mmCIF file of C-alpha atoms and ligand atoms in Angstrom:
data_model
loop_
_atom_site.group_PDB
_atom_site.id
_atom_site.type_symbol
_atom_site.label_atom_id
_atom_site.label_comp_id
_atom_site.label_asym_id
_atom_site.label_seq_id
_atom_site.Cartn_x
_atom_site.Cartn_y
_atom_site.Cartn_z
ATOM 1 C CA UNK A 1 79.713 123.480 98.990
ATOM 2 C CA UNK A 2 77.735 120.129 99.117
ATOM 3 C CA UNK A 3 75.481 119.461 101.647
ATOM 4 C CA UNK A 4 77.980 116.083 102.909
ATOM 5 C CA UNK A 5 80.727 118.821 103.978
ATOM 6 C CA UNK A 6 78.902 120.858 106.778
ATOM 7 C CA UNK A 7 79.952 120.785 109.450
ATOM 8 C CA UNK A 8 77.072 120.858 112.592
ATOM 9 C CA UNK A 9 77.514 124.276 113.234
ATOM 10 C CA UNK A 10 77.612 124.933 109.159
ATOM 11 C CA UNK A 11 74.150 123.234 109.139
ATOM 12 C CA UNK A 12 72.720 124.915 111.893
ATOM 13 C CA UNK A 13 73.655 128.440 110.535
ATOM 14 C CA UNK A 14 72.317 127.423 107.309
ATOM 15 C CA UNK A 15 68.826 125.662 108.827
ATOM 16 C CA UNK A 16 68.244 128.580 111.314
ATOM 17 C CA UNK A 17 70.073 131.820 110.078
ATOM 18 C CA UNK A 18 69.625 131.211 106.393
ATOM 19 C CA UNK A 19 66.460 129.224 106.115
ATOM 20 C CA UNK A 20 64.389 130.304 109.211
ATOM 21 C CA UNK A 21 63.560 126.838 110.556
ATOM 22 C CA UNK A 22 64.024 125.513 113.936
ATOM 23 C CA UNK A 23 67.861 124.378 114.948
ATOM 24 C CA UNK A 24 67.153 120.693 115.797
ATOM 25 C CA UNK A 25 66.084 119.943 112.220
ATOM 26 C CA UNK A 26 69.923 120.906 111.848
ATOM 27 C CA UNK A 27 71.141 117.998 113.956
ATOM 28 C CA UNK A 28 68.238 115.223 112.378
ATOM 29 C CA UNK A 29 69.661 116.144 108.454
ATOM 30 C CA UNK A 30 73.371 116.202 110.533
ATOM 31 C CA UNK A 31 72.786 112.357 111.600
ATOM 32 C CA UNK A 32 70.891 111.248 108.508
ATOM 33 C CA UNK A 33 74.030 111.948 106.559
ATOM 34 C CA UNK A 34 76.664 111.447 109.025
ATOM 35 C CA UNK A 35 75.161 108.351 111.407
ATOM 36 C CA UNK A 36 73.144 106.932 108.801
ATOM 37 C CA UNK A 37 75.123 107.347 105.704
ATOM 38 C CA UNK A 38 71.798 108.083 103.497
ATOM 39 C CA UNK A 39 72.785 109.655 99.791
ATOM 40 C CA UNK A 40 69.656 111.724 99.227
ATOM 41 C CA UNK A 41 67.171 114.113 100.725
ATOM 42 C CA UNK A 42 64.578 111.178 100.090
ATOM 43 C CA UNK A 43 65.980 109.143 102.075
ATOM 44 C CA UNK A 44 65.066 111.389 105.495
ATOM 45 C CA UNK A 45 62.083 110.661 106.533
ATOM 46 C CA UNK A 46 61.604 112.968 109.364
ATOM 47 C CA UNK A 47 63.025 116.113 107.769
ATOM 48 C CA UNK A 48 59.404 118.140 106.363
ATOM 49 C CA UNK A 49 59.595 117.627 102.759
ATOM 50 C CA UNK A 50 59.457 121.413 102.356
ATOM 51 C CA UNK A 51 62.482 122.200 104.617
ATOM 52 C CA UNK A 52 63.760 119.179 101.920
ATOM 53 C CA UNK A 53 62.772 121.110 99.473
ATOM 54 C CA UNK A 54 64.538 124.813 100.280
ATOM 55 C CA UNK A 55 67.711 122.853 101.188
ATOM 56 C CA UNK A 56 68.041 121.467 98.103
ATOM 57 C CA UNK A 57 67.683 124.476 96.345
ATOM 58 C CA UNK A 58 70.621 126.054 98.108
ATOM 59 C CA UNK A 59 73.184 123.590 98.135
ATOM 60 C CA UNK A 60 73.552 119.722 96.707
ATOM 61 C CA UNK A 61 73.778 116.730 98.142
ATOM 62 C CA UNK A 62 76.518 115.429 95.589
ATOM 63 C CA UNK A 63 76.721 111.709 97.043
ATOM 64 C CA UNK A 64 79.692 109.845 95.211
ATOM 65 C CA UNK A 65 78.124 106.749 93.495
ATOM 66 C CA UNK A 66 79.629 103.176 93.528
ATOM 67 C CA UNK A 67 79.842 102.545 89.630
ATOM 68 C CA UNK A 68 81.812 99.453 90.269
ATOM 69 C CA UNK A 69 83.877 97.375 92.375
ATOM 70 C CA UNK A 70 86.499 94.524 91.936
ATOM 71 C CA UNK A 71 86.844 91.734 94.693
ATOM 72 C CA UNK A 72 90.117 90.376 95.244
ATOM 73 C CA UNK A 73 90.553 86.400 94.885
ATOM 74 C CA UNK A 74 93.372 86.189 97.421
ATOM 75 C CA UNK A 75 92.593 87.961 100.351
ATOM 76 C CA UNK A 76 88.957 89.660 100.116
ATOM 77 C CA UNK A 77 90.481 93.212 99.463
ATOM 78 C CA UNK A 78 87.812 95.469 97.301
ATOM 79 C CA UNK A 79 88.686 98.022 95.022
ATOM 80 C CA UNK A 80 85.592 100.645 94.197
ATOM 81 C CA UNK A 81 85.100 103.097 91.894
ATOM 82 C CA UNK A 82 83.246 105.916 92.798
ATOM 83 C CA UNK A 83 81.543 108.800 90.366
ATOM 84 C CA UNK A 84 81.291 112.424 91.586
ATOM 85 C CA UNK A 85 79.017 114.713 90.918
ATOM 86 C CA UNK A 86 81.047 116.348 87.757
ATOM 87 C CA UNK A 87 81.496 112.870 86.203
ATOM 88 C CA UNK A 88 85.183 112.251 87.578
ATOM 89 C CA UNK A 89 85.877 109.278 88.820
ATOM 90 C CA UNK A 90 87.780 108.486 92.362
ATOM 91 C CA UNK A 91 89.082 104.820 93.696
ATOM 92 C CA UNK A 92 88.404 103.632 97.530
ATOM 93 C CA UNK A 93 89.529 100.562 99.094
ATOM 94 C CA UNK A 94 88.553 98.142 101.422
ATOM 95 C CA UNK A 95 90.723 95.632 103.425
ATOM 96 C CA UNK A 96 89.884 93.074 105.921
ATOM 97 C CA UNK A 97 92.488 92.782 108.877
ATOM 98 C CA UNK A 98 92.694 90.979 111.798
ATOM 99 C CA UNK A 99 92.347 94.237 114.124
ATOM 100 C CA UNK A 100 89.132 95.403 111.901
ATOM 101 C CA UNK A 101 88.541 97.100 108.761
ATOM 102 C CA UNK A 102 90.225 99.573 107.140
ATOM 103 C CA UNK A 103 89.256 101.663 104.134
ATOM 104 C CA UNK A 104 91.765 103.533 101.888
ATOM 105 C CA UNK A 105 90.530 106.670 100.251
ATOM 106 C CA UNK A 106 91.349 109.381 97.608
ATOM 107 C CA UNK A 107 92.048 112.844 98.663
ATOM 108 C CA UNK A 108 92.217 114.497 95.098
ATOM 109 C CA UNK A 109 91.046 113.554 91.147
ATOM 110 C CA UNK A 110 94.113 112.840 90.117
ATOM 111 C CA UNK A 111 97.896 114.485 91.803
ATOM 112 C CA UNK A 112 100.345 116.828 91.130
ATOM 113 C CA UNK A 113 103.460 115.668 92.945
ATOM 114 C CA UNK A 114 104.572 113.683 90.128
ATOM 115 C CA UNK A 115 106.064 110.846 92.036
ATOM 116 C CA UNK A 116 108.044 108.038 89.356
ATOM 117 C CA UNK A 117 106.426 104.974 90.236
ATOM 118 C CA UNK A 118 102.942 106.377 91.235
ATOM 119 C CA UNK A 119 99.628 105.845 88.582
ATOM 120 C CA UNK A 120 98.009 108.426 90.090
ATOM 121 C CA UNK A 121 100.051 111.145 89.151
ATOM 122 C CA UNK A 122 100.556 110.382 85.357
ATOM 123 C CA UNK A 123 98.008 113.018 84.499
ATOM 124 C CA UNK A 124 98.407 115.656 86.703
ATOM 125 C CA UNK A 125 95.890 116.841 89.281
ATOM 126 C CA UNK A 126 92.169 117.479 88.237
ATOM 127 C CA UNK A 127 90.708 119.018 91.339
ATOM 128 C CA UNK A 128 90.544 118.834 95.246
ATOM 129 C CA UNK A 129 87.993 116.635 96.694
ATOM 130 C CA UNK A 130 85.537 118.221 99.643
ATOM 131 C CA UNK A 131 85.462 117.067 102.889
ATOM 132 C CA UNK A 132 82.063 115.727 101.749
ATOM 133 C CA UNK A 133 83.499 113.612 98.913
ATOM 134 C CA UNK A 134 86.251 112.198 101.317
ATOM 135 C CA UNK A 135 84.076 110.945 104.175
ATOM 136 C CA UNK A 136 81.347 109.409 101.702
ATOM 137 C CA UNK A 137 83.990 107.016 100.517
ATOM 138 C CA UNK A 138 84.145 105.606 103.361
ATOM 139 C CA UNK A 139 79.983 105.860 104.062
ATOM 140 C CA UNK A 140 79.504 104.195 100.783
ATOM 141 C CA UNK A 141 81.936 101.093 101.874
ATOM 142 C CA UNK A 142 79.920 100.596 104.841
ATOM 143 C CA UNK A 143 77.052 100.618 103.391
ATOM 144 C CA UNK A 144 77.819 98.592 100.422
ATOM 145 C CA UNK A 145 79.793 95.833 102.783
ATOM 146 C CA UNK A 146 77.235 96.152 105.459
ATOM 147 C CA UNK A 147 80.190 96.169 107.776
ATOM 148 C CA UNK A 148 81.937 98.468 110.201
ATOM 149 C CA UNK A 149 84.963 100.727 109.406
ATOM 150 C CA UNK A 150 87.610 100.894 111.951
ATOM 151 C CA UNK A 151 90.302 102.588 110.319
ATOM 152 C CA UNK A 152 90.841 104.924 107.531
ATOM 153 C CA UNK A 153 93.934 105.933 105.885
ATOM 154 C CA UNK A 154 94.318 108.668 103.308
ATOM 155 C CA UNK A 155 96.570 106.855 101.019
ATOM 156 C CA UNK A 156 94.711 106.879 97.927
ATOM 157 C CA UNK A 157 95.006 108.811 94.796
ATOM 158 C CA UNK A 158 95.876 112.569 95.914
ATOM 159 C CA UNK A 159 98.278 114.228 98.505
ATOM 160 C CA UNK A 160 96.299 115.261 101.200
ATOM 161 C CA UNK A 161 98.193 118.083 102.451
ATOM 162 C CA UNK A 162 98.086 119.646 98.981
ATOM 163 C CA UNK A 163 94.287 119.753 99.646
ATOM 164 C CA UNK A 164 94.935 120.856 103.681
ATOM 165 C CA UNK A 165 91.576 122.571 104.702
ATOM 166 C CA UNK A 166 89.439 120.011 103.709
ATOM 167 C CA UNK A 167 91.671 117.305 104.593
ATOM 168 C CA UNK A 168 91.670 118.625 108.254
ATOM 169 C CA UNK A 169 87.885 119.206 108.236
ATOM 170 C CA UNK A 170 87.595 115.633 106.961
ATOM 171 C CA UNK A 171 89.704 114.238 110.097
ATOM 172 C CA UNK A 172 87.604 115.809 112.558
ATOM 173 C CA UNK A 173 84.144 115.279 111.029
ATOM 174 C CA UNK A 174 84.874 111.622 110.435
ATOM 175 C CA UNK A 175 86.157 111.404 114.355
ATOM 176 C CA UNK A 176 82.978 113.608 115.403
ATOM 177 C CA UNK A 177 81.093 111.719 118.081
ATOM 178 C CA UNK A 178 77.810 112.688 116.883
ATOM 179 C CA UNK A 179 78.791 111.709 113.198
ATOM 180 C CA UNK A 180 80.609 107.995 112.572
ATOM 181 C CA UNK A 181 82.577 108.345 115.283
ATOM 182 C CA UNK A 182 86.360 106.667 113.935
ATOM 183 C CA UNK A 183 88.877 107.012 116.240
ATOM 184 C CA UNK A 184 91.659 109.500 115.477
ATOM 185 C CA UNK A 185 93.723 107.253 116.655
ATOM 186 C CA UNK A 186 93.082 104.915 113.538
ATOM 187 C CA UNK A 187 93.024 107.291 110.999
ATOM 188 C CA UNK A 188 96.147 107.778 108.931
ATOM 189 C CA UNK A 189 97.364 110.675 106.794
ATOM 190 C CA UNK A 190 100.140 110.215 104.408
ATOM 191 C CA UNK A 191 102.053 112.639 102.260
ATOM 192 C CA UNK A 192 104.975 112.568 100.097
ATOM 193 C CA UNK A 193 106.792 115.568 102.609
ATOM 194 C CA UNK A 194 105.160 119.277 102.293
ATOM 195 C CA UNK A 195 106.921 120.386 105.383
ATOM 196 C CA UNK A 196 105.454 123.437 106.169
ATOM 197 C CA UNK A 197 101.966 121.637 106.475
ATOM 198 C CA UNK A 198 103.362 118.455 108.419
ATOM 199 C CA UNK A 199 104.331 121.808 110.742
ATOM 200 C CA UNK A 200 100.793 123.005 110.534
ATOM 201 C CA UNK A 201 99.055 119.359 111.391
ATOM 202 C CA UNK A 202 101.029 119.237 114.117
ATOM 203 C CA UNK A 203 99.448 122.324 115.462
ATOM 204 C CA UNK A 204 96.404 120.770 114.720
ATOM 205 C CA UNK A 205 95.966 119.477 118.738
ATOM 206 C CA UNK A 206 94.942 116.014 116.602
ATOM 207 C CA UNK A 207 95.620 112.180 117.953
ATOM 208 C CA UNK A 208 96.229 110.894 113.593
ATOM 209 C CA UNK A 209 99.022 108.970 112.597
ATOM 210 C CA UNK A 210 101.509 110.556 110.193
ATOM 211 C CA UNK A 211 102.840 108.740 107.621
ATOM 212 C CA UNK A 212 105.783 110.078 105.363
ATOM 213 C CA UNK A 213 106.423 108.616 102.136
ATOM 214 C CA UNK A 214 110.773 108.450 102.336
ATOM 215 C CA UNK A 215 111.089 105.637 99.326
ATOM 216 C CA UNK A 216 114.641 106.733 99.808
ATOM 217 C CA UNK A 217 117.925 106.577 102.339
ATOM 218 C CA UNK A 218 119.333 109.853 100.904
ATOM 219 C CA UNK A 219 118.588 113.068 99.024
ATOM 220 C CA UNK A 220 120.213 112.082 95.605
ATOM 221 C CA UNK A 221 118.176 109.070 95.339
ATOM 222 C CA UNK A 222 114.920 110.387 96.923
ATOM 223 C CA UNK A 223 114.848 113.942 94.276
ATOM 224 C CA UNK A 224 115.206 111.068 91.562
ATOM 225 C CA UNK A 225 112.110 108.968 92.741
ATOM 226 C CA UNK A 226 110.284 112.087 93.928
ATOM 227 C CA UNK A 227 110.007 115.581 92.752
ATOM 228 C CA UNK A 228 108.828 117.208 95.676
ATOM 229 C CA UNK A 229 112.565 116.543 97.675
ATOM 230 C CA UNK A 230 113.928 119.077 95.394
ATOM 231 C CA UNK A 231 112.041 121.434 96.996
ATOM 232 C CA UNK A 232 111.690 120.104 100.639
ATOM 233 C CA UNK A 233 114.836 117.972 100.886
ATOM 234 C CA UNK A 234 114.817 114.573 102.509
ATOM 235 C CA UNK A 235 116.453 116.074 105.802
ATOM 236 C CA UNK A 236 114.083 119.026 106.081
ATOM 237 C CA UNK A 237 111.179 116.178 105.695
ATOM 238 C CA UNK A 238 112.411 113.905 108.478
ATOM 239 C CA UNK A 239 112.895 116.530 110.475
ATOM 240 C CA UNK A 240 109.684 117.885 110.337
ATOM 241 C CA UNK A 241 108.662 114.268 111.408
ATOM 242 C CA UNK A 242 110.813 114.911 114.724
ATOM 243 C CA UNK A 243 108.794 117.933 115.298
ATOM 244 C CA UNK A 244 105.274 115.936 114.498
ATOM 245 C CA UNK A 245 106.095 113.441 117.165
ATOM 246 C CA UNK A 246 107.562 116.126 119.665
ATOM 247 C CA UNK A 247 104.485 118.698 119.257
ATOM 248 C CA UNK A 248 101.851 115.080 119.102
ATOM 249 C CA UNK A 249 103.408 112.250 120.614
ATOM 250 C CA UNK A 250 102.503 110.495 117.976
ATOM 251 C CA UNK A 251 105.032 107.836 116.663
ATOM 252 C CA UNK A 252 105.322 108.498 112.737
ATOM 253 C CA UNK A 253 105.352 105.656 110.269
ATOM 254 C CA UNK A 254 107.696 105.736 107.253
ATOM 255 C CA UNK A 255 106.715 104.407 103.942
ATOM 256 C CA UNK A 256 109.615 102.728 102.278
ATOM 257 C CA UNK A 257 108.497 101.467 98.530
ATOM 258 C CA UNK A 258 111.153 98.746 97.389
ATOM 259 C CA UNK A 259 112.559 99.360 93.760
ATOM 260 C CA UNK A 260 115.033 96.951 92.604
ATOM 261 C CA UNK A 261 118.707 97.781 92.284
ATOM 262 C CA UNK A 262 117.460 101.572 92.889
ATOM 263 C CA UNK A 263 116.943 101.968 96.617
ATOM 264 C CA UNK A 264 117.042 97.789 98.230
ATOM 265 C CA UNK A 265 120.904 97.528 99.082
ATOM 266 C CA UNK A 266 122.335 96.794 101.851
ATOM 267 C CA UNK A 267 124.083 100.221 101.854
ATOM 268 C CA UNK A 268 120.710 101.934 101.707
ATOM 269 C CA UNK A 269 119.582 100.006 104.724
ATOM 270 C CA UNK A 270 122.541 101.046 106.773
ATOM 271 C CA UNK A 271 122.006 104.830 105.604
ATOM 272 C CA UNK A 272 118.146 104.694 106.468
ATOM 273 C CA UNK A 273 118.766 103.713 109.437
ATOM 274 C CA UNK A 274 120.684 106.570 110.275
ATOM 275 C CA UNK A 275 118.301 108.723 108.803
ATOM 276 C CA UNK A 276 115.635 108.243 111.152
ATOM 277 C CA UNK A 277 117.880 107.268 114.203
ATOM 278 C CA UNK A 278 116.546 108.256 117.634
ATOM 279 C CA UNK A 279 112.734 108.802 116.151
ATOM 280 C CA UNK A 280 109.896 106.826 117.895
ATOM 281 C CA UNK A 281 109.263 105.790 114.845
ATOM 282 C CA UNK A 282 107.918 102.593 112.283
ATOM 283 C CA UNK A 283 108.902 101.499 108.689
ATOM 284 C CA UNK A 284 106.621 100.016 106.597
ATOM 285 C CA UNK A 285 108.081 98.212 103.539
ATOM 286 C CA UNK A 286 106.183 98.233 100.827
ATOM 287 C CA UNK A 287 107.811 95.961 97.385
ATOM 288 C CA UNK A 288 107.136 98.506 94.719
ATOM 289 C CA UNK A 289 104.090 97.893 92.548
ATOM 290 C CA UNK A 290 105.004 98.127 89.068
ATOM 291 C CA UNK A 291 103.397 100.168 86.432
ATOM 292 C CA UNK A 292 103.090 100.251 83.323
ATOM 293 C CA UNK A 293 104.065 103.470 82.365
ATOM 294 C CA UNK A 294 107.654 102.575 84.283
ATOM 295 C CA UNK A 295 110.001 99.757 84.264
ATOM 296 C CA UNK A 296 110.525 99.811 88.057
ATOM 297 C CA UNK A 297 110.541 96.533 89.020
ATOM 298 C CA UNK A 298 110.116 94.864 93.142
ATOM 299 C CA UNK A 299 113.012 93.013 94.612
ATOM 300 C CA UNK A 300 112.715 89.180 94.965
ATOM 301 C CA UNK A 301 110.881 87.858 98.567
ATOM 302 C CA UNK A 302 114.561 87.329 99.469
ATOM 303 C CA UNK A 303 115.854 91.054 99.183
ATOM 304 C CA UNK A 304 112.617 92.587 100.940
ATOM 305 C CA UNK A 305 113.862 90.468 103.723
ATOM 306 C CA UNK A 306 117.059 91.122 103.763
ATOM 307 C CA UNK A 307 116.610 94.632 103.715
ATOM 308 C CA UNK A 308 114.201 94.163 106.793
ATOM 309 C CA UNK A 309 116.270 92.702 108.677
ATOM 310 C CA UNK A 310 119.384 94.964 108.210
ATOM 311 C CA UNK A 311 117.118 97.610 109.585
ATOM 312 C CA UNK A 312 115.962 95.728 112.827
ATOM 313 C CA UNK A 313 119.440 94.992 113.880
ATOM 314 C CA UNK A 314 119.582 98.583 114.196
ATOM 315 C CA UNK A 315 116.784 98.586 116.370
ATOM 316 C CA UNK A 316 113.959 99.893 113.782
ATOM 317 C CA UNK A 317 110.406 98.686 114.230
ATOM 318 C CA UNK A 318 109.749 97.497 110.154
ATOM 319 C CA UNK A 319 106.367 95.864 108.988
ATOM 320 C CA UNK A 320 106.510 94.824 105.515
ATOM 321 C CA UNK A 321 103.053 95.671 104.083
ATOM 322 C CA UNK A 322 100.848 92.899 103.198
ATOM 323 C CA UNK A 323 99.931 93.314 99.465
ATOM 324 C CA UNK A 324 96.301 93.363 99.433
ATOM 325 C CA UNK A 325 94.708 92.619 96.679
ATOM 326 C CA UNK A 326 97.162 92.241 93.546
ATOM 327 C CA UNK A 327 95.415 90.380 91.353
ATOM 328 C CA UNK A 328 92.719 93.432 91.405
ATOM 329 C CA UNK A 329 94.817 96.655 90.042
ATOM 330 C CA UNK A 330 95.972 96.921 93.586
ATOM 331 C CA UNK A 331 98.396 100.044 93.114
ATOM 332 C CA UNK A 332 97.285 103.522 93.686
ATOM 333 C CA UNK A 333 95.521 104.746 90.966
ATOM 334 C CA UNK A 334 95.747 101.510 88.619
ATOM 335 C CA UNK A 335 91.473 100.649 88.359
ATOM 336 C CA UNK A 336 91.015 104.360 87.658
ATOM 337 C CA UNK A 337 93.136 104.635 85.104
ATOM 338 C CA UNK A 338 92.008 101.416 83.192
ATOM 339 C CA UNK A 339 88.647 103.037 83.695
ATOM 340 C CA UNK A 340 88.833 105.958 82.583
ATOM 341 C CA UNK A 341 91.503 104.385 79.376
ATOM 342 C CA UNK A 342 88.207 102.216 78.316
ATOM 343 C CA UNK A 343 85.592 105.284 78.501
ATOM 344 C CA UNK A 344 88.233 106.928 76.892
ATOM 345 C CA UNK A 345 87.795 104.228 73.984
ATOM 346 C CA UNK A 346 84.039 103.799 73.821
ATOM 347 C CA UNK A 347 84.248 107.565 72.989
ATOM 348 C CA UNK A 348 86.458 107.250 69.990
ATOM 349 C CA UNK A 349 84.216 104.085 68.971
ATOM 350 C CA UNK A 350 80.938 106.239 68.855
ATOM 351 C CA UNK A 351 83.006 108.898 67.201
ATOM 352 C CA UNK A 352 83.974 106.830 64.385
ATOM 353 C CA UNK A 353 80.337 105.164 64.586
ATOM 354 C CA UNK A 354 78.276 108.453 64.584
HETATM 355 N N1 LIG B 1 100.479 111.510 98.351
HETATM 356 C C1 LIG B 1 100.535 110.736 99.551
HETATM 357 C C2 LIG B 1 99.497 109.649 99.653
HETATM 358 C C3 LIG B 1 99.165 108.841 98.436
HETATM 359 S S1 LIG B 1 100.265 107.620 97.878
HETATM 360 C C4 LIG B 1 101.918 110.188 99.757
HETATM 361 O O1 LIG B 1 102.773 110.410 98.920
HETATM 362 O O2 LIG B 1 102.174 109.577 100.779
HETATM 363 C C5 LIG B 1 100.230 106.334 99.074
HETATM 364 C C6 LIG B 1 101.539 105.566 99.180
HETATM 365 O O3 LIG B 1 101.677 104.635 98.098
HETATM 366 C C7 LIG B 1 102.759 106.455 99.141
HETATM 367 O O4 LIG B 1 103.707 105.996 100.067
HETATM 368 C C8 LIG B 1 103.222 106.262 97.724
HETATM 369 O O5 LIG B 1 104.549 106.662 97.558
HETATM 370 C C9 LIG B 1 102.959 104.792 97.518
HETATM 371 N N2 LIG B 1 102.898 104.334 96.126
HETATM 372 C C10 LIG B 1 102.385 104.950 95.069
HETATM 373 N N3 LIG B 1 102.516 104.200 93.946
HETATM 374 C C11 LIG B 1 103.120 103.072 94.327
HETATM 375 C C12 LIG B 1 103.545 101.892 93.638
HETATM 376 N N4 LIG B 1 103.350 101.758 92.328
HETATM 377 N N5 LIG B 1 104.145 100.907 94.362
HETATM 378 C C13 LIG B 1 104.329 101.059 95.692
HETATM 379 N N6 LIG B 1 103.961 102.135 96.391
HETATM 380 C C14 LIG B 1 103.366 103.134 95.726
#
């Protein structure tokens, strides 16, 4: 485990049990990390170098690094790039609202959900990232921007229930008072539907929006855009949303990605709407960013509009998503993969060169 994903009590049995030192130095190395957002051992000045030294020796510090960031033109939005300790490479990014800031982060190296119109997913998952790896995205924004992070949502590469334990540990340790100290109330979790585990969060006795990524108004359409409905179909997801708001009181937010001529009709408006009839609930429409890969293209200005407006004369709260920073690879997964494309070529190059 690296040293960013102990909990208080983790340290503290580590510091006292383990290493035989004194259980306050457990709470300075807990706020150097977790108040002050420092990447090193180095960097804490009251910790005794030698307790330094037997902590490092026992577990890692394992900061992500900032290797690079894009600024976007339009609206401010950064994309970053961050490096992990085993050389993979994760994206993070920050947007500037009205309300405050909000920074988007990765939950895994890469996905296995296999979503159609998602970058992230084209090459399967890599591995989980710690609950260490997940809050330093967002330390490493603040200290980069120099500003304060209000809000967090986990809508990054990865699906975060797919990497539950340390996904849950994340939530609470970025919402610990003693730590950074984010609301739960502004941090955001969304997944493409593992039902079971919406059950579980909702046991979880935590104040965190749900999000659930429906791209669809029925179950034909929704297995063809998303894998996972074939096993957890689209009614068995929605109502597990039901049950998130009954057990949490927590109104859930539906993701809605736009895809021309495939799920933007004015018969899919009048079926989502009956979908999620009588939930407490919001829908966030989101014009479909295209990749690549796929020739799924957005609807014209006109259509989004339309579509949002079908769905608020049947009473549905709808937001349609500001796109933050296009001009900058804004899609999930888009900078990484141009990233790791052009590595990919420098290594051929010295291949052919050595
Ligand atoms: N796995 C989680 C969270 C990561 S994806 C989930 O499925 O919710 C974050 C959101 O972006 C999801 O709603 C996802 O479906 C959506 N998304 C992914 N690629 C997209 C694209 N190219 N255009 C629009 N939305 C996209």
């Amino acid at each position: 485990m690296d040293l960013t994903s102990y909990t208080k009590e983790e340290l503290e049995n580590l510091i006292v049990e383990e290493l035989g030192d004194k259980k306050f130095r457990a709470g300075q190395v807990y706020e150097w990390i977790h108040k002050k957002h420092v990447t090193s051992y180095d960097e804490m000045h009251n910790v005794p170098k030698a307790l330094k030294e037997k902590l490092e020796c026992v577990v890692p510090m394992n900061s992500p690094e900032i290797i690079t960031f894009q600024e976007s033109k339009i609206d401010g939005t950064r994309k970053y790039l961050y490096k992990l300790y085993d050389n993979q490479v994760i994206e993070s990014v920050f947007m500037r609202y009205k309300h405050g800031n909000s920074v988007c982060i990765s939950s895994q190296v890469g996905c296995r959900m296999g979503c159609r119109f998602c970058a992230s997913t084209l090459d399967g998952l890599v591995r989980n990232l710690t609950a260490g790896e997940m809050l330093m995205q967002v330390y490493g924004i603040e200290r980069h921007t120099g500003e304060r992070v209000s809000n967090v949502v986990v809508m990054g590469t990865g699906e975060p229930l797919d990497n539950y334990d340390n996904l849950v540990k994340f939530v609470k340790m970025l919402s610990d008072e003693d730590g950074t100290n984010i609301s739960q109330r502004n941090i955001t979790v969304s997944t493409c539907g593992l039902v079971p585990k919406i059950d579980e969060l909702a046991d979880e006795d935590l104040q965190i929006t749900l999000a659930l990524s429906l791209h669809a108004s029925n179950q034909e359409k929704r297995e063809s855009l998303m894998p996972i409905a074939k096993k957890y179909d689209i009614h068995e997801a929605v109502d597990a949303c039901r049950r998130y708001f009954d057990k949490t009181g927590r109104r859930i937010s539906f993701e809605y990605s736009l895809v021309s001529g495939r799920n933007d009709t004015a018969e899919d408006a009048a079926e989502l709407s009956k979908l999620i009839k009588g939930i407490n609930c919001h829908v966030n429409l989101i014009p479909v960013n295209p990749i690549k890969e796929r020739d799924y293209e957005a609807p014209d200005r006109a259509a989004v509009i339309d579509f949002k407006e079908r769905l608020e004369k049947n009473g549905i709260n709808v937001t349609i998503r500001r796109e933050m920073g296009r001009d900058i690879d804004g899609a999930c997964g888009q900078l990484r993969k141009k990233y790791m494309s052009k590595v990919g070529e420098e290594d051929e190059d010295s291949r052919t060169d050595g």
